[in-house]
Coordinates of C-alpha atoms and ligand atoms in Angstrom, one line a residue:
X19 CA 200.3 -49.5 -57.2
X20 CA 201.1 -46.1 -58.2
X21 CA 200.5 -44.0 -61.2
X22 CA 204.7 -43.5 -61.9
X23 CA 204.2 -48.0 -62.5
X24 CA 204.3 -48.6 -65.4
X25 CA 204.5 -52.3 -65.3
X26 CA 201.5 -53.9 -65.3
X27 CA 200.7 -57.2 -64.1
X28 CA 199.9 -60.9 -65.9
X29 CA 196.2 -60.7 -66.7
X30 CA 194.5 -63.9 -68.7
X31 CA 192.7 -61.4 -71.3
X32 CA 190.0 -63.2 -73.3
X33 CA 189.1 -60.9 -76.2
X34 CA 185.2 -60.5 -77.3
X35 CA 185.1 -59.5 -80.9
X36 CA 188.2 -60.8 -81.8
X37 CA 188.3 -61.1 -85.5
X38 CA 186.5 -57.6 -85.8
X39 CA 187.7 -54.4 -87.1
X40 CA 189.1 -52.6 -83.7
X41 CA 190.4 -56.4 -82.7
X42 CA 192.6 -56.2 -85.9
X43 CA 192.9 -52.3 -86.7
X44 CA 194.2 -51.5 -83.6
X45 CA 193.9 -54.1 -80.1
X46 CA 196.2 -56.4 -81.6
X47 CA 198.2 -53.2 -82.7
X48 CA 198.4 -52.0 -79.1
X49 CA 199.6 -55.2 -77.0
X50 CA 202.1 -56.1 -79.5
X51 CA 203.3 -52.7 -78.7
X52 CA 203.6 -53.4 -74.8
X53 CA 205.3 -56.6 -75.5
X54 CA 207.6 -55.0 -77.1
X55 CA 208.1 -53.2 -75.0
X56 CA 208.2 -54.8 -72.1
X57 CA 205.7 -53.7 -70.4
X58 CA 203.4 -56.3 -70.5
X59 CA 204.1 -59.5 -67.8
X60 CA 205.4 -62.3 -69.2
X61 CA 202.8 -63.6 -68.6
X62 CA 200.2 -62.5 -69.8
X63 CA 197.5 -64.3 -72.3
X64 CA 195.3 -63.7 -74.8
X65 CA 192.2 -65.6 -76.0
X66 CA 190.5 -64.3 -78.7
X67 CA 186.7 -65.1 -79.0
X68 CA 184.8 -65.0 -82.3
X69 CA 181.7 -67.0 -83.9
X70 CA 183.9 -68.1 -86.9
X71 CA 185.4 -71.1 -87.6
X72 CA 189.1 -70.3 -87.2
X73 CA 191.9 -73.2 -85.1
X74 CA 194.7 -71.1 -83.6
X75 CA 197.4 -71.2 -85.9
X76 CA 194.5 -69.5 -88.9
X77 CA 193.6 -67.2 -85.7
X78 CA 198.1 -65.9 -85.9
X79 CA 198.2 -66.3 -89.5
X80 CA 194.9 -63.0 -89.4
X81 CA 196.8 -61.7 -86.4
X82 CA 200.0 -61.5 -88.3
X83 CA 198.8 -60.2 -91.4
X84 CA 196.7 -57.4 -89.5
X85 CA 200.0 -57.1 -87.5
X86 CA 202.8 -56.8 -91.3
X87 CA 199.5 -54.6 -92.5
X88 CA 200.1 -51.5 -89.1
X89 CA 203.2 -52.3 -87.4
X90 CA 206.3 -50.6 -89.1
X91 CA 208.7 -52.2 -90.4
X92 CA 211.2 -50.4 -88.2
X93 CA 209.3 -51.3 -84.8
X94 CA 208.4 -55.2 -86.5
X95 CA 210.8 -58.2 -85.8
X96 CA 210.5 -61.9 -85.8
X97 CA 211.4 -62.7 -82.4
X98 CA 208.4 -59.5 -81.0
X99 CA 206.4 -60.9 -83.1
X100 CA 206.6 -64.8 -82.1
X101 CA 207.2 -63.4 -79.2
X102 CA 203.9 -61.9 -79.0
X103 CA 201.6 -64.3 -81.5
X104 CA 202.9 -67.0 -79.0
X105 CA 200.5 -65.2 -75.9
X106 CA 197.4 -65.7 -78.8
X107 CA 194.9 -68.8 -78.1
X108 CA 191.6 -69.1 -79.8
X109 CA 188.3 -70.4 -79.2
X110 CA 184.7 -70.5 -82.1
X111 CA 182.4 -69.4 -79.0
X112 CA 179.3 -67.5 -80.3
X113 CA 177.9 -65.1 -77.0
X114 CA 174.4 -65.8 -76.9
X115 CA 174.8 -69.4 -76.0
X116 CA 175.3 -69.5 -72.9
X117 CA 176.8 -73.6 -73.4
X118 CA 180.3 -72.2 -75.8
X119 CA 180.6 -70.7 -72.2
X120 CA 182.3 -73.9 -71.1
X121 CA 185.3 -73.1 -73.3
X122 CA 186.2 -70.0 -71.6
X123 CA 186.5 -72.1 -68.8
X124 CA 188.3 -74.7 -69.7
X125 CA 191.5 -72.3 -71.2
X126 CA 191.2 -70.9 -67.4
X127 CA 190.5 -74.3 -65.6
X128 CA 194.8 -74.4 -65.3
X129 CA 195.3 -70.5 -64.6
X130 CA 195.2 -68.5 -61.3
X131 CA 195.8 -65.5 -63.4
X132 CA 193.1 -63.0 -62.8
X133 CA 190.5 -62.5 -65.9
X134 CA 190.3 -59.5 -67.8
X135 CA 187.6 -59.5 -70.7
X136 CA 187.0 -57.8 -73.5
X137 CA 184.0 -56.7 -75.1
X138 CA 184.8 -55.2 -78.6
X139 CA 181.7 -56.2 -79.9
X140 CA 178.2 -54.4 -80.3
X141 CA 176.9 -53.0 -76.6
X142 CA 173.8 -54.7 -77.2
X143 CA 176.0 -58.1 -76.6
X144 CA 177.2 -56.5 -73.5
X145 CA 174.7 -57.7 -70.5
X146 CA 174.0 -61.4 -72.1
X147 CA 177.3 -62.0 -72.4
X148 CA 178.8 -61.3 -68.7
X149 CA 175.8 -62.5 -67.0
X150 CA 176.8 -65.5 -69.2
X151 CA 180.3 -65.3 -68.4
X152 CA 178.9 -65.2 -64.5
X153 CA 176.9 -68.3 -64.9
X154 CA 179.5 -70.3 -66.7
X155 CA 182.0 -69.8 -63.1
X156 CA 184.1 -67.9 -65.3
X157 CA 184.1 -64.2 -62.7
X158 CA 185.6 -64.0 -59.6
X159 CA 186.3 -60.7 -57.4
X160 CA 189.7 -60.3 -59.5
X161 CA 188.3 -59.6 -63.4
X162 CA 187.7 -57.4 -64.7
X163 CA 185.5 -56.4 -68.1
X164 CA 186.9 -53.0 -70.7
X165 CA 183.7 -51.7 -72.9
X166 CA 183.3 -50.1 -75.6
X167 CA 181.0 -47.5 -76.5
X168 CA 178.7 -46.2 -77.1
X169 CA 177.3 -47.5 -74.4
X170 CA 173.4 -47.4 -75.3
X171 CA 172.0 -44.0 -77.6
X172 CA 169.9 -42.0 -75.0
X173 CA 170.1 -42.4 -72.0
X174 CA 167.6 -44.9 -70.9
X175 CA 169.2 -47.1 -72.8
X176 CA 172.9 -46.4 -71.5
X177 CA 171.3 -47.7 -68.5
X178 CA 169.6 -49.9 -69.4
X179 CA 173.6 -52.1 -70.5
X180 CA 175.1 -50.2 -67.2
X181 CA 172.5 -52.1 -65.2
X182 CA 173.5 -55.2 -67.1
X183 CA 176.9 -54.8 -66.6
X184 CA 177.3 -54.0 -63.4
X185 CA 174.4 -56.6 -62.4
X186 CA 177.7 -58.9 -62.5
X187 CA 180.0 -56.3 -62.5
X188 CA 181.6 -53.8 -59.0
X189 CA 182.2 -50.2 -60.4
X190 CA 185.9 -50.3 -59.6
X191 CA 185.6 -53.7 -62.3
X192 CA 184.7 -51.7 -65.0
X193 CA 186.6 -50.2 -67.3
X194 CA 184.7 -47.8 -69.9
X195 CA 186.2 -46.4 -73.1
X196 CA 187.0 -43.4 -74.7
X197 CA 189.8 -43.5 -76.5
X198 CA 190.3 -40.1 -77.0
X199 CA 191.5 -40.2 -73.1
X200 CA 193.6 -42.4 -74.0
X201 CA 195.6 -40.0 -76.1
X202 CA 198.5 -38.6 -75.0
X203 CA 198.0 -35.3 -75.8
X204 CA 194.7 -35.2 -74.0
X205 CA 196.2 -37.0 -70.7
X206 CA 198.9 -34.1 -71.0
X207 CA 196.3 -31.6 -70.2
X208 CA 196.2 -32.6 -66.0
X209 CA 199.3 -31.9 -67.1
X210 CA 199.6 -29.0 -68.8
X211 CA 196.7 -27.4 -66.5
X212 CA 197.6 -28.5 -62.8
X213 CA 201.4 -28.9 -63.0
X214 CA 202.1 -25.1 -64.7
X215 CA 201.1 -22.2 -61.5
X216 CA 201.5 -19.7 -64.4
X217 CA 198.0 -21.3 -66.3
X218 CA 196.3 -22.6 -62.4
X219 CA 195.7 -18.7 -61.5
X220 CA 194.4 -17.7 -65.1
X221 CA 192.3 -19.9 -65.4
X222 CA 188.5 -18.9 -65.6
X223 CA 186.8 -16.0 -66.0
X224 CA 188.6 -13.2 -65.1
X225 CA 191.3 -14.6 -67.5
X226 CA 189.4 -16.1 -69.9
X227 CA 187.2 -15.0 -72.8
X228 CA 186.9 -18.2 -74.3
X229 CA 187.1 -21.7 -75.8
X230 CA 187.5 -23.4 -78.6
X231 CA 186.9 -27.3 -79.5
X232 CA 187.6 -28.2 -82.8
X233 CA 187.6 -32.0 -84.1
X234 CA 187.2 -32.8 -87.2
X235 CA 187.5 -36.0 -89.2
X236 CA 188.5 -36.1 -93.1
X237 CA 186.4 -39.2 -93.2
X238 CA 183.7 -40.5 -94.0
X239 CA 181.3 -43.0 -92.9
X240 CA 183.5 -45.7 -94.3
X241 CA 181.4 -48.3 -95.1
X242 CA 179.6 -48.6 -91.3
X243 CA 176.6 -46.9 -92.5
X244 CA 174.1 -49.5 -90.6
X245 CA 175.7 -47.6 -87.5
X246 CA 176.0 -44.3 -87.7
X247 CA 173.1 -43.9 -89.2
X248 CA 171.3 -44.4 -86.0
X249 CA 173.7 -42.5 -83.8
X250 CA 174.6 -39.0 -86.1
X251 CA 177.0 -36.9 -84.9
X252 CA 176.5 -36.3 -82.0
X253 CA 175.6 -39.9 -80.5
X254 CA 179.2 -40.8 -82.2
X255 CA 181.4 -38.0 -81.4
X256 CA 180.0 -35.1 -78.6
X257 CA 178.0 -36.8 -75.9
X258 CA 181.8 -39.4 -75.6
X259 CA 184.6 -37.3 -77.3
X260 CA 183.8 -33.8 -77.2
X261 CA 182.8 -33.8 -73.8
X262 CA 185.1 -35.4 -72.8
X263 CA 187.5 -33.2 -73.6
X264 CA 185.2 -30.5 -72.6
X265 CA 185.1 -31.5 -68.9
X266 CA 189.4 -32.5 -68.9
X267 CA 189.3 -28.0 -70.0
X268 CA 186.2 -27.1 -67.3
X269 CA 186.8 -29.7 -64.0
X270 CA 188.3 -27.7 -60.8
X271 CA 191.7 -29.1 -59.5
X272 CA 191.3 -32.5 -58.2
X273 CA 193.0 -33.5 -55.3
X274 CA 195.4 -36.1 -57.2
X275 CA 195.2 -37.8 -60.1
X276 CA 193.2 -40.7 -57.9
X277 CA 190.3 -42.2 -60.6
X278 CA 187.5 -41.0 -58.0
X279 CA 188.6 -37.4 -57.8
X280 CA 188.9 -37.1 -60.9
X281 CA 186.0 -38.2 -62.0
X282 CA 184.4 -36.2 -59.5
X283 CA 185.5 -32.8 -60.6
X284 CA 184.1 -34.1 -64.6
X285 CA 180.6 -35.0 -63.2
X286 CA 180.7 -31.5 -61.7
X287 CA 181.5 -29.9 -65.2
X288 CA 178.9 -31.9 -67.0
X289 CA 175.8 -31.1 -64.2
X290 CA 176.9 -27.4 -64.5
X291 CA 176.6 -27.8 -68.8
X292 CA 174.0 -25.6 -69.9
X293 CA 171.8 -27.1 -72.0
X294 CA 170.5 -26.4 -75.5
X295 CA 166.7 -25.9 -75.3
X296 CA 163.6 -24.8 -77.1
X297 CA 164.9 -20.8 -77.7
X298 CA 168.9 -21.9 -78.0
X299 CA 168.2 -23.9 -81.6
X300 CA 168.1 -21.5 -83.9
X301 CA 171.1 -19.4 -82.3
X302 CA 173.2 -22.3 -80.2
X303 CA 173.7 -25.0 -82.1
X304 CA 174.0 -26.5 -85.6
X305 CA 173.4 -29.7 -87.3
X306 CA 174.0 -30.6 -90.8
X307 CA 175.3 -33.5 -93.4
X308 CA 177.6 -33.2 -96.0
X309 CA 177.3 -33.5 -99.6
X310 CA 179.7 -34.8 -102.2
X311 CA 183.0 -32.5 -102.7
X312 CA 186.3 -32.6 -102.8
X313 CA 188.7 -33.3 -100.1
X314 CA 192.7 -33.5 -100.1
X315 CA 191.8 -33.0 -104.5
X316 CA 189.8 -36.0 -104.8
X317 CA 185.9 -35.8 -105.3
X318 CA 184.6 -37.6 -102.2
X319 CA 180.5 -38.9 -101.8
X320 CA 178.3 -36.9 -100.6
X321 CA 176.5 -39.6 -96.9
X322 CA 173.9 -39.5 -99.4
X323 CA 175.2 -41.5 -101.8
X324 CA 177.3 -43.4 -99.3
X325 CA 177.3 -47.3 -99.4
X326 CA 174.1 -48.6 -98.2
X327 CA 172.4 -45.4 -97.3
X328 CA 169.2 -44.1 -97.5
X329 CA 168.6 -41.2 -99.3
X330 CA 166.0 -40.0 -96.9
X331 CA 167.8 -40.0 -93.9
X332 CA 168.5 -36.9 -91.5
X333 CA 171.2 -38.2 -89.7
X334 CA 173.6 -34.9 -88.8
X335 CA 177.8 -35.1 -89.7
X336 CA 178.3 -32.5 -88.4
X337 CA 177.6 -30.4 -84.7
X338 CA 178.5 -27.0 -83.8
X339 CA 177.5 -25.4 -80.6
X340 CA 177.8 -22.3 -78.3
X341 CA 177.3 -23.8 -74.2
X342 CA 178.4 -22.2 -71.4
X343 CA 179.3 -23.8 -67.2
X344 CA 177.7 -22.3 -65.2
X345 CA 179.9 -22.1 -61.9
X346 CA 182.2 -19.3 -61.0
X347 CA 185.2 -21.0 -62.5
X348 CA 182.9 -19.9 -66.2
X349 CA 180.1 -17.9 -65.3
X350 CA 180.0 -15.6 -68.3
X351 CA 182.6 -17.3 -70.3
X352 CA 181.4 -19.5 -73.8
X353 CA 182.2 -22.4 -75.0
X354 CA 182.1 -23.0 -79.2
X355 CA 182.4 -26.8 -80.0
X356 CA 182.1 -28.5 -83.3
X357 CA 182.9 -32.3 -84.7
X358 CA 182.3 -32.6 -88.1
X359 CA 183.1 -36.0 -91.6
X360 CA 184.2 -35.7 -94.6
X361 CA 186.0 -31.4 -93.4
X362 CA 188.9 -30.1 -95.3
X363 CA 191.6 -31.7 -92.6
X364 CA 192.1 -34.3 -89.6
X365 CA 192.5 -31.6 -87.3
X366 CA 192.0 -31.7 -83.5
X367 CA 192.3 -29.0 -81.1
X368 CA 191.8 -26.5 -78.4
X369 CA 192.2 -22.5 -78.2
X370 CA 192.2 -20.7 -74.9
X371 CA 191.2 -17.1 -75.8
X372 CA 192.5 -15.1 -73.0
X373 CA 191.4 -11.7 -71.7
X374 CA 192.7 -8.9 -73.4
X375 CA 194.8 -5.9 -70.7
X376 CA 192.0 -4.2 -68.9
X377 CA 194.1 -1.1 -69.6
X378 CA 195.5 -1.5 -73.1
X379 CA 198.9 1.6 -74.1
X380 CA 200.0 0.8 -77.5
X381 CA 198.2 1.0 -80.9
X382 CA 194.6 1.4 -81.4
X383 CA 195.0 0.0 -84.4
X384 CA 196.1 -3.0 -83.6
X385 CA 194.5 -3.7 -79.5
X386 CA 191.7 -6.6 -81.3
X387 CA 195.3 -8.0 -81.6
X388 CA 196.3 -7.4 -78.0
X389 CA 195.3 -10.8 -76.6
X390 CA 197.3 -14.2 -75.7
X391 CA 195.9 -17.2 -77.0
X392 CA 196.6 -21.0 -76.1
X393 CA 196.4 -23.7 -78.5
X394 CA 196.4 -27.4 -77.4
X395 CA 196.5 -29.1 -81.2
X396 CA 195.5 -33.4 -80.0
X397 CA 196.3 -34.2 -83.7
X398 CA 198.3 -34.5 -85.9
X399 CA 201.3 -33.0 -85.0
X400 CA 200.4 -33.1 -81.0
X401 CA 201.9 -29.4 -78.9
X402 CA 200.7 -26.7 -77.7
X403 CA 201.2 -23.2 -78.6
X404 CA 201.2 -20.4 -76.8
X405 CA 200.7 -16.6 -78.4
X406 CA 202.2 -13.7 -77.0
X407 CA 202.9 -9.8 -78.2
X408 CA 206.0 -8.7 -79.0
X409 CA 207.7 -5.3 -80.2
X410 CA 208.2 -6.3 -83.5
X411 CA 211.9 -6.2 -84.4
X412 CA 213.6 -3.4 -86.8
X413 CA 214.6 0.3 -85.8
X414 CA 211.6 1.4 -87.9
X415 CA 208.7 -0.6 -85.8
X416 CA 208.5 1.8 -82.8
X417 CA 206.3 -0.4 -80.5
X418 CA 204.3 -1.7 -82.9
X419 CA 203.3 -4.8 -81.8
X420 CA 203.4 -8.9 -83.2
X421 CA 201.8 -12.0 -82.0
X422 CA 204.8 -15.0 -82.3
X423 CA 204.0 -18.7 -80.7
X424 CA 206.0 -20.2 -78.2
X425 CA 205.7 -23.1 -80.1
X426 CA 206.2 -27.0 -78.3
X427 CA 206.5 -30.1 -81.3
X428 CA 206.1 -32.9 -78.7
X429 CA 207.3 -35.0 -82.0
X430 CA 210.2 -32.1 -82.1
X431 CA 210.8 -32.2 -78.5
X432 CA 211.1 -35.9 -77.5
X433 CA 212.9 -36.8 -80.7
X434 CA 213.5 -40.2 -79.0
X435 CA 210.3 -41.4 -77.6
X436 CA 207.4 -42.5 -79.7
X437 CA 204.2 -41.0 -79.4
X438 CA 202.1 -44.2 -79.0
X439 CA 198.5 -45.0 -79.2
X440 CA 195.6 -44.1 -77.1
X441 CA 194.4 -48.1 -77.1
X442 CA 198.0 -48.8 -75.5
X443 CA 198.0 -46.7 -72.9
X444 CA 194.5 -47.5 -72.1
X445 CA 195.2 -51.6 -72.9
X446 CA 198.4 -51.1 -70.1
X447 CA 196.3 -49.0 -67.8
X448 CA 193.8 -51.4 -67.0
X449 CA 196.2 -54.3 -66.2
X450 CA 198.1 -52.1 -63.9
X451 CA 194.6 -51.9 -63.0
X452 CA 194.4 -48.0 -63.3
X453 CA 190.7 -46.5 -63.3
X454 CA 191.8 -42.6 -64.7
X455 CA 191.2 -42.8 -67.6
X456 CA 188.3 -44.5 -68.0
X457 CA 185.1 -43.2 -68.1
X458 CA 182.3 -43.9 -64.8
X459 CA 178.7 -44.5 -64.9
X460 CA 177.3 -41.1 -63.3
X461 CA 179.5 -39.3 -66.6
X462 CA 177.7 -41.0 -69.6
X463 CA 174.7 -40.7 -67.4
X464 CA 175.2 -36.9 -67.8
X465 CA 176.0 -36.4 -70.6
X466 CA 173.4 -38.7 -72.0
X467 CA 170.9 -36.4 -70.6
X468 CA 172.3 -33.7 -72.4
X469 CA 172.5 -34.9 -75.5
X470 CA 169.1 -37.0 -75.1
X471 CA 167.4 -32.8 -74.1
X472 CA 169.2 -31.4 -77.8
X473 CA 167.9 -33.8 -79.1
X474 CA 164.2 -33.9 -77.8
X475 CA 165.0 -30.3 -78.9
X476 CA 165.7 -31.2 -83.1
X477 CA 163.3 -33.8 -82.7
X478 CA 160.3 -31.8 -82.0
X479 CA 160.6 -28.6 -84.0
X480 CA 161.7 -31.4 -86.9
X481 CA 165.1 -29.8 -87.7
X482 CA 166.3 -30.5 -90.8
X483 CA 170.3 -30.6 -91.2
X484 CA 172.1 -27.9 -93.6
X485 CA 174.2 -29.3 -96.1
X486 CA 177.5 -29.0 -96.7
X487 CA 180.3 -29.6 -98.9
X488 CA 182.4 -32.3 -98.6
X489 CA 185.6 -30.2 -98.2
X490 CA 184.7 -28.1 -96.3
X491 CA 184.5 -26.2 -92.0
X492 CA 180.5 -27.3 -92.4
X493 CA 177.3 -25.0 -93.5
X494 CA 177.8 -20.9 -93.1
X495 CA 175.7 -21.2 -90.2
X496 CA 178.3 -23.1 -88.2
X497 CA 181.0 -20.1 -89.3
X498 CA 177.7 -17.7 -88.3
X499 CA 176.8 -18.6 -84.5
X500 CA 180.5 -17.8 -84.1
X501 CA 180.8 -14.4 -85.7
X502 CA 176.8 -13.6 -84.1
X503 CA 179.0 -13.2 -81.6
X504 CA 182.2 -11.3 -82.6
X505 CA 185.0 -14.1 -83.3
X506 CA 185.3 -16.8 -85.5
X507 CA 186.7 -20.0 -85.3
X508 CA 190.7 -19.8 -85.0
X509 CA 192.6 -21.1 -88.2
X510 CA 195.9 -20.5 -87.8
X511 CA 198.4 -22.3 -85.6
Ligands
NDP16 N1 185.3 -49.9 -85.3 C1 186.1 -48.6 -84.6 O1 187.2 -48.1 -85.0 C2 185.4 -48.8 -83.2 C3 184.4 -49.5 -82.8 N2 183.9 -49.5 -81.2 C4 183.5 -50.1 -80.8 O2 183.7 -51.5 -80.9 C5 183.1 -52.4 -80.4 C6 183.7 -53.1 -82.4 O3 183.5 -52.7 -82.6 P1 183.7 -53.7 -84.0 O4 185.1 -54.4 -84.5 O5 183.9 -52.3 -85.3 O6 183.2 -54.6 -85.0 P2 182.3 -55.4 -85.5 O7 180.7 -55.9 -86.2 O8 183.2 -55.1 -87.2 O9 183.7 -56.9 -84.6 C7 182.7 -57.2 -84.2 C8 183.1 -58.4 -83.8 O10 181.9 -59.4 -83.0 C9 181.5 -61.0 -83.3 N3 180.5 -61.3 -82.7 C10 179.0 -60.3 -83.2 N4 178.4 -61.0 -82.4 C11 178.7 -62.4 -82.4 C12 178.3 -63.2 -82.0 N5 177.1 -63.6 -80.9 N6 178.9 -64.0 -81.6 C13 180.5 -64.3 -81.8 N7 180.8 -63.4 -81.9 C14 180.1 -61.7 -82.8 C15 181.3 -60.6 -84.9 O11 181.7 -61.4 -85.4 P3 181.1 -62.0 -86.8 O12 183.0 -61.6 -88.0 O13 181.9 -63.3 -87.3 O14 180.2 -61.0 -86.9 C16 183.3 -59.8 -85.1 O15 183.8 -60.3 -85.2 C17 182.1 -52.3 -81.3 O16 181.4 -51.5 -79.4 C18 181.9 -50.5 -81.4 O17 180.7 -49.8 -81.2 C19 184.0 -48.2 -80.7 C20 184.9 -47.0 -81.7 C21 185.3 -47.5 -83.0
LIG17 O1 184.9 -42.6 -81.9 C1 184.7 -43.1 -82.6 O2 186.7 -41.7 -83.2 C2 186.2 -41.9 -84.7 C3 187.8 -40.3 -84.9 O3 189.3 -41.0 -83.7 P1 190.1 -40.5 -83.4 O4 190.6 -41.1 -83.4 O5 190.2 -41.2 -85.5 O6 189.9 -39.5 -83.8 C4 185.0 -41.6 -85.2 O7 185.6 -41.8 -87.0 C5 183.5 -42.7 -85.6 O8 182.6 -42.4 -86.2 C6 183.9 -42.7 -83.9 O9 183.2 -43.9 -84.1

């Protein structure tokens, strides 16, 4: 199937964890939109699986409620709602009880459609579910499995989980979700970098001085203490989403848009990523934890005051670090990354700072501003701005320079196009059988290797996170980390 083709093949979709937070907040909404936009084949059916005692009508009513609270009124109609809900059935299954899987086999008994399994459950259950499905005779060579992040909490645990999935599914049938790869603007990085000759020749250490990636969230841990406190921001956000963004920015051009060509290039970046070893723990990485503060004029509690908190926790809710990619393209170019919870605004942004002209002929006082920056805004207000220098207008300005953006705001540029949620794109690609937006096992493992080494460093030095007030941009030392190199985190847009 070609990447141009947006229709999906008909599938039987078995959704494990059908009454969980992710399913109710994201997955039905995404499936509903695909259906409404005519991107879901007529025959596609969805089976919700969870342990609560629902019948089909109660399940459909629950999904209807979820859709009514999350889909905009002008995107809802009784016709599209009824059509979508008509695809849904439900079975009560305990995923740890192999005998319960007969219900899935029975649902499939008259179907010749390929089976897609979506595991919206904790990763500890992935192995049991795959092997029980196999023993119950539910799988064949056309079956696919979609798994959520995080896959484990270390290299070793991720290998165990991947081994268990791999015992049943070939790699070409495994779709590991990193929802950042489904975001429209993240995919746009491929177009921006590899379709524009303007950037193709400039994308290297000769022309780029440094790169910043910021993924700031205003949310705290949203009642997920049990999960988050075991993970921390490094495992929750850096190991997956930030590493993927870094790969998309830094990888060499793939030979085609084919999944393995892209993934091979991403793996090369991860292999070349300089580890943060013990000598760099004090200078190149900052770990933080929020204390109480104010966001948008509203007081919010500190991490240790969150519901269910363990007051002794040293889990980080913020990480900033500096790294390098040790290859010909990027030698000597620092990459500064930061991500945190309870920051002043929700903002995911990549800033590429180009080197100044080698010979400068304008006002010496303006020399430091005489560079170009490419700002890629992933969310919110998706768009791209290229900061260029022009002459300041007016007869009295001489040849004074001014910086201004060439700005492409996706909402204004494509007013009739709705920017789809990441899960819509990802579910569509699963149904099309395209893996290029999903993460291959070796990508996960190289990323875990890098993360494990940093965690080992923190643990061996017994390093505690630094405090930062909710509503700030993180510990002061994260500002110092970049200013010690004579730079600052980019603030304007
Ligand atoms: N929620 C989110 O925003 C995100 C989630 N993820 C990942 O998605 C996955 C799902 O997360 P989330 O929806 O938040 O988790 P939830 O705990 O909210 O949902 C899990 C679902 O699985 C069901 N379940 C768990 N164990 C069993 C069992 N033994 N038998 C039958 N049903 C069972 C639960 O049923 P019951 O209600 O009865 O316990 C529930 O329906 C996880 O891997 C998570 O890491 C990834 C990114 C973001
Ligand atoms: O995977 C996760 O992502 C969210 C942030 O996603 P976004 O699309 O809202 O940027 C994060 O809040 C959560 O902790 C993490 O598990």
